[in-house]
C-alpha positions as a LaTeX table, in Angstrom:
\begin{tabular}{lrrr}
\hline
Residue & $x$ (\AA) & $y$ (\AA) & $z$ (\AA) \\
\hline
Met1 & 8.21 & $-32.56$ & $-7.32$ \\
Trp2 & 7.58 & $-29.34$ & $-5.17$ \\
Gln3 & 11.46 & $-29.06$ & $-4.84$ \\
Leu4 & 11.84 & $-29.36$ & $-8.60$ \\
Leu5 & 9.27 & $-26.62$ & $-9.19$ \\
Val6 & 10.91 & $-24.24$ & $-6.35$ \\
Leu7 & 14.30 & $-24.87$ & $-8.13$ \\
Ser8 & 12.71 & $-23.90$ & $-11.64$ \\
Val9 & 11.39 & $-21.16$ & $-10.30$ \\
Leu10 & 14.65 & $-19.76$ & $-9.16$ \\
Val11 & 16.02 & $-20.60$ & $-12.41$ \\
Ser12 & 13.25 & $-18.32$ & $-14.22$ \\
Ala13 & 14.14 & $-15.57$ & $-11.45$ \\
Ser14 & 17.62 & $-15.29$ & $-12.15$ \\
His15 & 16.81 & $-12.16$ & $-14.38$ \\
Leu16 & 15.93 & $-10.20$ & $-11.19$ \\
Ser17 & 17.90 & $-7.75$ & $-9.53$ \\
Ala18 & 19.75 & $-8.46$ & $-6.08$ \\
Glu19 & 16.81 & $-6.52$ & $-4.12$ \\
Asp20 & 14.08 & $-8.77$ & $-5.87$ \\
Leu21 & 15.73 & $-11.95$ & $-5.19$ \\
Ser22 & 16.08 & $-10.91$ & $-1.45$ \\
Val23 & 12.16 & $-10.51$ & $-1.64$ \\
Ala24 & 12.28 & $-13.88$ & $-3.62$ \\
Asp25 & 14.03 & $-15.59$ & $-0.74$ \\
Leu26 & 11.10 & $-14.67$ & 1.66 \\
Val27 & 8.91 & $-16.57$ & $-0.52$ \\
Leu28 & 10.88 & $-19.63$ & $-1.54$ \\
Arg29 & 12.19 & $-20.01$ & 1.59 \\
His30 & 8.68 & $-21.77$ & 2.37 \\
Gly31 & 8.09 & $-23.66$ & $-0.67$ \\
Tyr32 & 5.97 & $-21.24$ & $-2.79$ \\
Pro33 & 6.50 & $-20.28$ & $-6.50$ \\
Phe34 & 7.38 & $-16.37$ & $-6.87$ \\
Asp35 & 7.79 & $-14.29$ & $-10.06$ \\
Val36 & 8.04 & $-10.49$ & $-10.79$ \\
His37 & 6.39 & $-8.98$ & $-13.72$ \\
Glu38 & 6.93 & $-5.32$ & $-14.80$ \\
Leu39 & 4.69 & $-2.58$ & $-16.23$ \\
Thr40 & 4.67 & 0.75 & $-17.87$ \\
Thr41 & 1.94 & 3.09 & $-16.74$ \\
Glu42 & 0.25 & 5.73 & $-19.23$ \\
Asp43 & 2.43 & 8.73 & $-17.64$ \\
Gly44 & 5.62 & 6.68 & $-17.93$ \\
Tyr45 & 6.50 & 5.09 & $-14.77$ \\
Val46 & 7.62 & 1.71 & $-14.88$ \\
Leu47 & 6.21 & $-0.32$ & $-11.78$ \\
Ser48 & 7.07 & $-4.25$ & $-10.87$ \\
Leu49 & 4.15 & $-6.75$ & $-9.36$ \\
Phe50 & 5.17 & $-9.47$ & $-7.21$ \\
Arg51 & 2.96 & $-12.89$ & $-7.81$ \\
Ile52 & 2.55 & $-15.80$ & $-6.03$ \\
Pro53 & 0.18 & $-17.72$ & $-8.77$ \\
Phe54 & $-0.95$ & $-20.72$ & $-6.65$ \\
Gly55 & $-0.39$ & $-22.27$ & $-2.91$ \\
Lys56 & 1.49 & $-25.48$ & $-1.86$ \\
Lys57 & $-1.88$ & $-27.56$ & $-2.40$ \\
Asp58 & $-2.98$ & $-26.39$ & $-5.62$ \\
Ile59 & 0.40 & $-26.79$ & $-7.59$ \\
His60 & $-0.09$ & $-25.48$ & $-10.93$ \\
Gln61 & $-3.78$ & $-24.63$ & $-10.57$ \\
Leu62 & $-4.51$ & $-21.02$ & $-11.11$ \\
Gly63 & $-7.48$ & $-19.74$ & $-9.30$ \\
Pro64 & $-9.24$ & $-16.21$ & $-9.50$ \\
Pro65 & $-6.69$ & $-13.16$ & $-9.25$ \\
Val66 & $-6.45$ & $-11.05$ & $-6.37$ \\
Ile67 & $-4.51$ & $-8.09$ & $-5.73$ \\
Leu68 & $-2.78$ & $-7.22$ & $-2.26$ \\
Gln69 & $-2.14$ & $-3.50$ & $-2.62$ \\
His70 & 0.37 & $-2.16$ & 0.28 \\
Gly71 & 0.45 & 1.45 & 2.08 \\
Leu72 & 2.20 & 4.29 & 2.53 \\
Gln73 & 6.01 & 3.48 & 3.04 \\
Cys74 & 5.57 & $-0.33$ & 2.37 \\
Ser75 & 6.30 & $-2.32$ & $-0.49$ \\
Ala76 & 4.48 & $-5.49$ & $-1.71$ \\
Ala77 & 7.47 & $-7.23$ & 0.34 \\
Cys78 & 5.28 & $-5.99$ & 3.51 \\
Trp79 & 2.61 & $-9.00$ & 2.59 \\
Leu80 & 5.39 & $-11.58$ & 2.85 \\
Phe81 & 7.23 & $-10.58$ & 6.34 \\
Ser82 & 5.03 & $-12.99$ & 8.33 \\
Glu83 & 4.99 & $-17.06$ & 8.41 \\
Pro84 & 2.61 & $-18.85$ & 5.80 \\
Asp85 & 0.10 & $-19.05$ & 8.65 \\
Lys86 & $-0.01$ & $-15.05$ & 9.08 \\
Gly87 & 1.23 & $-13.45$ & 6.14 \\
Leu88 & $-1.64$ & $-12.56$ & 3.51 \\
Gly89 & 0.33 & $-13.12$ & 0.37 \\
Phe90 & 0.76 & $-16.99$ & 1.55 \\
Ile91 & $-2.33$ & $-16.98$ & 2.96 \\
Met92 & $-4.76$ & $-16.11$ & $-0.30$ \\
Ala93 & $-2.36$ & $-18.21$ & $-2.37$ \\
Asp94 & $-3.36$ & $-21.45$ & 0.02 \\
Gln95 & $-7.17$ & $-20.40$ & $-0.24$ \\
Gly96 & $-6.95$ & $-20.82$ & $-3.89$ \\
Tyr97 & $-6.15$ & $-17.49$ & $-5.40$ \\
Asp98 & $-3.63$ & $-16.15$ & $-8.10$ \\
Val99 & $-2.15$ & $-13.38$ & $-5.85$ \\
Trp100 & $-0.66$ & $-10.40$ & $-7.41$ \\
Met101 & 0.95 & $-7.71$ & $-5.20$ \\
Pro102 & 2.16 & $-4.47$ & $-7.18$ \\
Asn103 & 4.62 & $-2.10$ & $-6.02$ \\
Ser104 & 3.59 & 1.73 & $-5.94$ \\
Arg105 & 5.83 & 4.03 & $-8.15$ \\
Gly106 & 8.73 & 5.32 & $-5.92$ \\
Thr107 & 8.78 & 2.48 & $-3.62$ \\
Thr108 & 12.01 & 0.66 & $-3.43$ \\
Tyr109 & 10.90 & $-1.88$ & $-6.27$ \\
Ser110 & 9.12 & 0.49 & $-8.82$ \\
Arg111 & 11.86 & 3.21 & $-9.08$ \\
Lys112 & 12.01 & 3.40 & $-12.95$ \\
His113 & 10.50 & 5.94 & $-15.53$ \\
Arg114 & 10.82 & 5.33 & $-19.31$ \\
Thr115 & 12.37 & 8.79 & $-19.54$ \\
Leu116 & 13.06 & 10.20 & $-16.15$ \\
Asp117 & 15.68 & 9.28 & $-13.64$ \\
Pro118 & 14.64 & 9.76 & $-9.83$ \\
Asn119 & 18.28 & 10.16 & $-8.71$ \\
Ser120 & 19.20 & 12.95 & $-11.12$ \\
Trp121 & 19.12 & 16.56 & $-10.10$ \\
Phe122 & 17.64 & 17.41 & $-13.21$ \\
Asp123 & 14.77 & 15.13 & $-13.22$ \\
Glu124 & 14.16 & 14.45 & $-9.33$ \\
Asp125 & 11.45 & 17.05 & $-9.27$ \\
Lys126 & 9.54 & 15.92 & $-12.14$ \\
Tyr127 & 9.55 & 12.25 & $-11.40$ \\
Trp128 & 8.45 & 13.00 & $-7.80$ \\
Asp129 & 5.44 & 15.23 & $-8.63$ \\
Phe130 & 3.00 & 12.60 & $-7.64$ \\
Ser131 & 0.63 & 11.96 & $-4.83$ \\
Phe132 & $-1.75$ & 9.22 & $-3.90$ \\
His133 & $-3.91$ & 10.51 & $-6.86$ \\
Glu134 & $-1.53$ & 9.51 & $-9.59$ \\
Leu135 & $-1.12$ & 6.22 & $-7.62$ \\
Gly136 & $-4.85$ & 5.37 & $-8.28$ \\
Tyr137 & $-5.51$ & 7.01 & $-11.35$ \\
Tyr138 & $-2.48$ & 5.53 & $-13.37$ \\
Asp139 & $-0.83$ & 2.78 & $-11.06$ \\
Leu140 & $-3.75$ & 0.92 & $-10.25$ \\
Ser141 & $-5.81$ & 0.69 & $-13.50$ \\
Ala142 & $-2.46$ & $-0.09$ & $-15.11$ \\
Ser143 & $-2.09$ & $-3.10$ & $-12.51$ \\
Ile144 & $-5.70$ & $-4.17$ & $-13.10$ \\
Asp145 & $-5.56$ & $-3.97$ & $-16.92$ \\
Tyr146 & $-2.24$ & $-6.10$ & $-17.19$ \\
Ile147 & $-3.38$ & $-8.63$ & $-14.57$ \\
Leu148 & $-6.59$ & $-9.20$ & $-16.34$ \\
Lys149 & $-4.96$ & $-9.60$ & $-19.70$ \\
Thr150 & $-2.28$ & $-11.74$ & $-18.46$ \\
Thr151 & $-4.77$ & $-14.53$ & $-16.43$ \\
Gly152 & $-7.32$ & $-14.04$ & $-19.14$ \\
His153 & $-9.89$ & $-12.96$ & $-16.46$ \\
Glu154 & $-12.68$ & $-10.55$ & $-16.96$ \\
Ala155 & $-12.44$ & $-9.29$ & $-13.19$ \\
Leu156 & $-10.58$ & $-9.64$ & $-10.02$ \\
Tyr157 & $-10.30$ & $-9.20$ & $-6.05$ \\
Tyr158 & $-8.96$ & $-6.42$ & $-4.49$ \\
Ile159 & $-7.43$ & $-6.18$ & $-0.63$ \\
Gly160 & $-5.90$ & $-2.75$ & 0.16 \\
His161 & $-4.19$ & $-1.59$ & 3.19 \\
Ser162 & $-4.13$ & 2.22 & 4.42 \\
Glu163 & $-2.92$ & 4.18 & 1.22 \\
Gly164 & $-3.88$ & 1.03 & $-0.71$ \\
Thr165 & $-7.59$ & 1.88 & 0.02 \\
Thr166 & $-6.97$ & 5.39 & $-0.83$ \\
Gln167 & $-5.75$ & 4.44 & $-4.43$ \\
Phe168 & $-9.08$ & 2.25 & $-4.62$ \\
Phe169 & $-11.24$ & 4.95 & $-3.77$ \\
Val170 & $-9.48$ & 7.46 & $-6.08$ \\
Leu171 & $-9.62$ & 5.18 & $-9.22$ \\
Met172 & $-13.06$ & 4.17 & $-8.92$ \\
Ser173 & $-14.62$ & 7.40 & $-8.45$ \\
Ser174 & $-12.31$ & 8.90 & $-11.20$ \\
Arg175 & $-12.54$ & 6.32 & $-13.71$ \\
Pro176 & $-15.92$ & 4.40 & $-12.56$ \\
Asn177 & $-15.39$ & 2.01 & $-15.81$ \\
Tyr178 & $-13.03$ & 0.19 & $-13.65$ \\
Asn179 & $-16.07$ & $-0.99$ & $-11.15$ \\
Gln180 & $-16.61$ & $-3.62$ & $-13.36$ \\
Lys181 & $-13.02$ & $-4.97$ & $-13.31$ \\
Val182 & $-13.21$ & $-5.61$ & $-9.63$ \\
Leu183 & $-15.65$ & $-8.26$ & $-8.14$ \\
His184 & $-14.93$ & $-7.28$ & $-4.37$ \\
Met185 & $-12.91$ & $-4.95$ & $-2.49$ \\
Ser186 & $-11.67$ & $-5.78$ & 1.04 \\
Ala187 & $-10.39$ & $-2.24$ & 2.75 \\
Leu188 & $-8.21$ & $-2.86$ & 5.82 \\
Ala189 & $-7.58$ & 0.37 & 7.79 \\
Pro190 & $-9.40$ & 2.29 & 5.07 \\
Ile191 & $-8.38$ & 6.21 & 4.46 \\
Ala192 & $-10.30$ & 8.53 & 2.69 \\
Phe193 & $-11.23$ & 11.10 & 5.20 \\
Met194 & $-8.75$ & 12.06 & 8.15 \\
Glu195 & $-10.40$ & 14.83 & 10.13 \\
Asn196 & $-10.24$ & 12.87 & 13.10 \\
Ile197 & $-6.49$ & 11.74 & 12.72 \\
Ser198 & $-4.79$ & 11.76 & 16.11 \\
Gly199 & $-1.61$ & 10.92 & 17.95 \\
Pro200 & 1.72 & 11.99 & 16.73 \\
Glu201 & 0.53 & 12.17 & 12.93 \\
Lys202 & $-1.88$ & 14.84 & 13.75 \\
Phe203 & 0.75 & 17.03 & 15.13 \\
Asn204 & 2.85 & 16.36 & 11.90 \\
Thr205 & $-0.08$ & 17.30 & 9.79 \\
Leu206 & 0.63 & 21.16 & 10.83 \\
Phe207 & 3.78 & 21.21 & 9.09 \\
Ala208 & 2.87 & 20.63 & 5.35 \\
Pro209 & 3.12 & 24.19 & 3.97 \\
Ala210 & 6.84 & 24.51 & 5.79 \\
Leu211 & 7.69 & 20.81 & 4.19 \\
Ser212 & 6.46 & 21.98 & 0.58 \\
Arg213 & 8.51 & 24.94 & 0.91 \\
Leu214 & 11.99 & 23.42 & 2.29 \\
Ser215 & 11.48 & 20.64 & $-0.50$ \\
Glu216 & 11.83 & 23.31 & $-3.12$ \\
Phe217 & 14.48 & 24.95 & $-1.25$ \\
Phe218 & 16.68 & 21.99 & $-0.90$ \\
His219 & 15.67 & 20.21 & $-4.16$ \\
Ser220 & 14.53 & 17.33 & $-2.19$ \\
Tyr221 & 11.08 & 16.08 & $-3.21$ \\
Ser222 & 11.35 & 12.28 & $-1.69$ \\
Val223 & 11.42 & 10.82 & 1.85 \\
Leu224 & 13.09 & 8.21 & 3.24 \\
Ser225 & 13.99 & 6.63 & 0.10 \\
Gly226 & 17.53 & 5.92 & 0.54 \\
Ser227 & 19.40 & 2.52 & 1.13 \\
Phe228 & 21.91 & 4.04 & 3.76 \\
Leu229 & 18.92 & 4.10 & 5.73 \\
His230 & 18.03 & 0.59 & 5.56 \\
Phe231 & 21.58 & $-0.19$ & 6.29 \\
Leu232 & 21.29 & 1.85 & 9.28 \\
Leu233 & 18.20 & 0.15 & 10.42 \\
Arg234 & 19.47 & $-3.29$ & 10.01 \\
Leu235 & 22.42 & $-2.66$ & 11.75 \\
Val236 & 20.67 & $-0.95$ & 15.08 \\
Cys237 & 17.82 & $-3.40$ & 15.07 \\
Asn238 & 19.86 & $-6.58$ & 15.07 \\
Leu239 & 22.05 & $-5.76$ & 17.69 \\
Asn240 & 20.04 & $-6.84$ & 20.88 \\
Leu241 & 16.69 & $-7.49$ & 22.27 \\
Ser242 & 16.90 & $-3.76$ & 23.75 \\
Thr243 & 17.45 & $-2.55$ & 20.13 \\
Gln244 & 14.63 & $-4.47$ & 18.67 \\
Lys245 & 11.95 & $-3.10$ & 21.12 \\
Leu246 & 13.43 & 0.44 & 20.34 \\
Cys247 & 12.68 & $-0.15$ & 16.81 \\
Ser248 & 9.61 & $-1.53$ & 17.26 \\
His249 & 8.57 & 1.49 & 18.83 \\
Val250 & 9.71 & 3.77 & 16.19 \\
Ile251 & 7.67 & 1.32 & 13.51 \\
Tyr252 & 4.99 & 2.06 & 15.66 \\
Leu253 & 5.38 & 5.57 & 16.58 \\
Thr254 & 2.87 & 7.13 & 14.62 \\
Ser255 & 0.11 & 4.32 & 14.63 \\
Glu256 & $-0.12$ & 3.41 & 18.46 \\
Gln257 & 1.07 & 0.24 & 19.76 \\
Asp258 & $-0.77$ & $-2.84$ & 20.84 \\
Pro259 & 1.88 & $-4.71$ & 23.07 \\
Gln260 & $-0.28$ & $-7.88$ & 22.96 \\
Gln261 & 0.02 & $-8.02$ & 19.09 \\
Val262 & 3.56 & $-6.99$ & 18.31 \\
Asn263 & 5.40 & $-9.65$ & 16.62 \\
Ser264 & 8.71 & $-8.70$ & 17.49 \\
Thr265 & 10.52 & $-11.17$ & 15.74 \\
Leu266 & 9.40 & $-9.65$ & 12.49 \\
Ile267 & 11.32 & $-6.31$ & 13.72 \\
Pro268 & 14.78 & $-7.08$ & 11.96 \\
Thr269 & 12.87 & $-8.23$ & 8.38 \\
Val270 & 10.58 & $-5.27$ & 8.60 \\
Thr271 & 13.31 & $-2.83$ & 9.01 \\
Ser272 & 14.99 & $-4.33$ & 6.25 \\
Phe273 & 12.74 & $-3.38$ & 3.84 \\
Val274 & 10.59 & $-0.44$ & 5.35 \\
Pro275 & 10.33 & 2.56 & 5.06 \\
Ala276 & 10.18 & 1.70 & 0.94 \\
Gly277 & 10.58 & 5.46 & 0.09 \\
Thr278 & 7.61 & 7.94 & $-0.98$ \\
Ser279 & 7.18 & 11.43 & $-2.36$ \\
Leu280 & 6.86 & 14.46 & $-0.26$ \\
Lys281 & 3.55 & 15.44 & $-2.13$ \\
Gln282 & 1.97 & 12.29 & $-1.25$ \\
Leu283 & 2.61 & 13.14 & 2.52 \\
Ile284 & 1.76 & 16.36 & 1.88 \\
His285 & $-1.75$ & 15.37 & 0.28 \\
Tyr286 & $-2.76$ & 13.52 & 3.19 \\
Thr287 & $-2.07$ & 16.35 & 5.74 \\
Gln288 & $-4.37$ & 18.53 & 3.58 \\
Leu289 & $-7.20$ & 16.01 & 4.04 \\
Ala290 & $-6.77$ & 16.34 & 7.82 \\
His291 & $-7.29$ & 20.13 & 7.40 \\
Asn292 & $-9.98$ & 20.49 & 4.81 \\
Gly293 & $-13.04$ & 20.44 & 6.61 \\
Gly294 & $-13.65$ & 17.02 & 6.31 \\
Lys295 & $-13.57$ & 16.44 & 2.62 \\
Phe296 & $-12.02$ & 14.01 & 0.54 \\
Thr297 & $-10.22$ & 15.79 & $-2.26$ \\
Gln298 & $-7.63$ & 16.11 & $-5.09$ \\
Tyr299 & $-4.35$ & 17.73 & $-4.24$ \\
Asp300 & $-4.39$ & 21.56 & $-3.02$ \\
Tyr301 & $-1.97$ & 23.65 & $-5.15$ \\
Gly302 & $-3.52$ & 26.71 & $-3.83$ \\
Lys303 & $-6.32$ & 29.00 & $-5.26$ \\
Pro304 & $-4.16$ & 30.52 & $-8.28$ \\
Ile305 & $-2.93$ & 27.15 & $-9.26$ \\
Asn306 & $-5.94$ & 25.10 & $-8.94$ \\
Lys307 & $-7.41$ & 27.64 & $-11.22$ \\
Ile308 & $-5.30$ & 26.66 & $-13.77$ \\
Val309 & $-5.31$ & 22.66 & $-12.98$ \\
Tyr310 & $-9.00$ & 22.11 & $-12.10$ \\
Arg311 & $-10.59$ & 25.28 & $-13.50$ \\
Gln312 & $-11.78$ & 26.24 & $-10.00$ \\
Glu313 & $-10.48$ & 27.90 & $-6.90$ \\
Asp314 & $-10.95$ & 24.40 & $-4.71$ \\
Pro315 & $-9.68$ & 20.97 & $-5.31$ \\
Pro316 & $-12.62$ & 18.88 & $-6.70$ \\
Glu317 & $-13.89$ & 16.44 & $-4.51$ \\
Tyr318 & $-13.89$ & 12.37 & $-5.20$ \\
Asp319 & $-17.56$ & 11.57 & $-5.84$ \\
Leu320 & $-17.65$ & 8.23 & $-4.10$ \\
Ser321 & $-20.97$ & 7.60 & $-5.02$ \\
Lys322 & $-19.52$ & 6.43 & $-8.38$ \\
Ile323 & $-18.06$ & 3.39 & $-6.45$ \\
Thr324 & $-20.36$ & 0.50 & $-7.36$ \\
Thr325 & $-17.96$ & $-2.25$ & $-6.36$ \\
Pro326 & $-18.85$ & $-4.19$ & $-3.22$ \\
Val327 & $-16.70$ & $-2.78$ & $-0.37$ \\
Val328 & $-16.35$ & $-4.02$ & 3.11 \\
Leu329 & $-14.35$ & $-1.58$ & 5.43 \\
His330 & $-12.19$ & $-3.51$ & 8.13 \\
His331 & $-11.25$ & $-1.19$ & 10.78 \\
Ala332 & $-10.16$ & $-1.04$ & 14.33 \\
Ser333 & $-11.00$ & 1.46 & 17.31 \\
Asn334 & $-7.37$ & 2.18 & 18.44 \\
Asp335 & $-6.39$ & 3.22 & 14.99 \\
Trp336 & $-5.01$ & 6.83 & 14.98 \\
Ile337 & $-4.84$ & 7.10 & 11.34 \\
Ser338 & $-7.81$ & 5.71 & 10.05 \\
Asp339 & $-10.36$ & 6.88 & 13.07 \\
Thr340 & $-13.47$ & 5.37 & 13.67 \\
Lys341 & $-15.42$ & 8.44 & 12.59 \\
Asp342 & $-13.86$ & 9.08 & 9.50 \\
Val343 & $-14.35$ & 5.28 & 8.39 \\
Met344 & $-18.26$ & 6.00 & 9.39 \\
Thr345 & $-18.12$ & 9.08 & 7.01 \\
Leu346 & $-16.66$ & 7.04 & 4.37 \\
Tyr347 & $-19.10$ & 4.20 & 4.90 \\
Lys348 & $-22.30$ & 6.68 & 4.73 \\
Gln349 & $-21.01$ & 7.74 & 1.33 \\
Leu350 & $-20.14$ & 4.44 & $-0.29$ \\
Pro351 & $-23.24$ & 2.98 & $-2.07$ \\
Asn352 & $-22.43$ & $-0.82$ & $-1.70$ \\
Cys353 & $-20.63$ & $-1.08$ & 1.36 \\
Ser354 & $-20.67$ & $-3.20$ & 4.92 \\
Lys355 & $-18.15$ & $-2.55$ & 7.59 \\
Val356 & $-16.39$ & $-4.85$ & 10.15 \\
Leu357 & $-14.83$ & $-3.83$ & 13.32 \\
Ile358 & $-12.03$ & $-5.90$ & 14.82 \\
Pro359 & $-13.04$ & $-7.24$ & 18.16 \\
Leu360 & $-9.98$ & $-6.23$ & 20.01 \\
Pro361 & $-9.87$ & $-2.63$ & 21.51 \\
Asn362 & $-5.94$ & $-2.34$ & 21.22 \\
Phe363 & $-5.90$ & $-3.07$ & 17.74 \\
Asn364 & $-4.12$ & $-0.64$ & 15.59 \\
His365 & $-3.00$ & 0.25 & 11.93 \\
Met366 & 0.00 & $-1.87$ & 11.66 \\
Asp367 & $-1.68$ & $-4.98$ & 13.31 \\
Phe368 & $-3.64$ & $-5.18$ & 10.38 \\
Met369 & $-0.59$ & $-6.80$ & 8.72 \\
Trp370 & 1.83 & $-7.85$ & 11.48 \\
Ala371 & $-0.50$ & $-8.74$ & 14.56 \\
Ile372 & 0.07 & $-11.97$ & 16.32 \\
Asp373 & $-3.50$ & $-13.11$ & 15.91 \\
Val374 & $-4.16$ & $-11.26$ & 12.58 \\
Trp375 & $-5.42$ & $-14.67$ & 11.06 \\
Lys376 & $-8.17$ & $-14.99$ & 13.47 \\
Leu377 & $-8.99$ & $-11.13$ & 13.71 \\
Val378 & $-8.67$ & $-10.09$ & 10.27 \\
Tyr379 & $-7.83$ & $-12.46$ & 7.59 \\
Glu380 & $-10.09$ & $-15.34$ & 8.51 \\
Pro381 & $-13.61$ & $-13.02$ & 8.53 \\
Met382 & $-12.28$ & $-11.58$ & 5.64 \\
Ile383 & $-11.99$ & $-14.60$ & 3.37 \\
Asn384 & $-15.06$ & $-16.10$ & 4.86 \\
Ile385 & $-16.71$ & $-12.59$ & 3.42 \\
Leu386 & $-15.02$ & $-13.15$ & 0.13 \\
Lys387 & $-16.13$ & $-16.86$ & $-0.36$ \\
His388 & $-19.50$ & $-16.17$ & 0.41 \\
\hline
\end{tabular}
């Protein structure tokens, strides 16, 4: 019976692109159903959403919808790399949820627009002119509306990692009516304030102005978005154990590495899908958060343009007091990007919030997705909170 169901899903997925089918393989090989949906945002971006509607136990029985929102330089595929007992996409389906995994604009599976061509020299600057503000304000709102309309539910659950949490904070503070559409939000390695960022990323934030000027000079507005890079990474990272270790260090370069939790067997798969591409403007926006006096603000265009865009010299701050959805911040003490001090600042400004510290000193930013013990350390406690 289950084999027939998988075959039917394979047939229904025959319209997918070759890239979508490679993601479908991650799901179908474990015996789960898989589907891809498309929507168009208010500003014309065409997004794809991956879906695992139910797990192996509850065949055809749809539970409450949950969004899993990926972080920067990831795609929805990042929730599916691990085996079913560690991959959150599979885990949530087996827990009885209808799992939806949106792909943010500009990533591998959402690189289309109603009128713009991201590969065209004439359209490139317009297509890539977005930061995490647009990902929250337009992409996330469109995904929520589409999922609720498709499933017939009035509200859903939300789980975000890294930039997936930033998008949520942007949307709920900018369009507060969406708070009533989300029952609960689980923030894995939350990011809103970045004053205490450390490691190599702290050094990188110093070059934001130069990056902006270089992008305009070379007419290049995206970062790590080419298919050749994936080919090169697959070639190098699959050679032998030594190259796999090297690739592991590269992947964890910006977020510290926890040797006890690194699942080295995932490295070839990770490098086949990551990096998924992003806009340079997103990176610049994050670097601004590291140097704006500890504020969570919209994109800073400079005082002259700010006066035109925002009617004030400084970019407006996001009003986190408008976020009424219950939020749980899951954070780690060894996270270079989502520092504990910045998480505490966020915690104090959210009106309906609690926090959970991962009980492992070396746990880091990427471990929230791919750690060996991620079920015991993160997902099981998180799901227990959701259930109760």
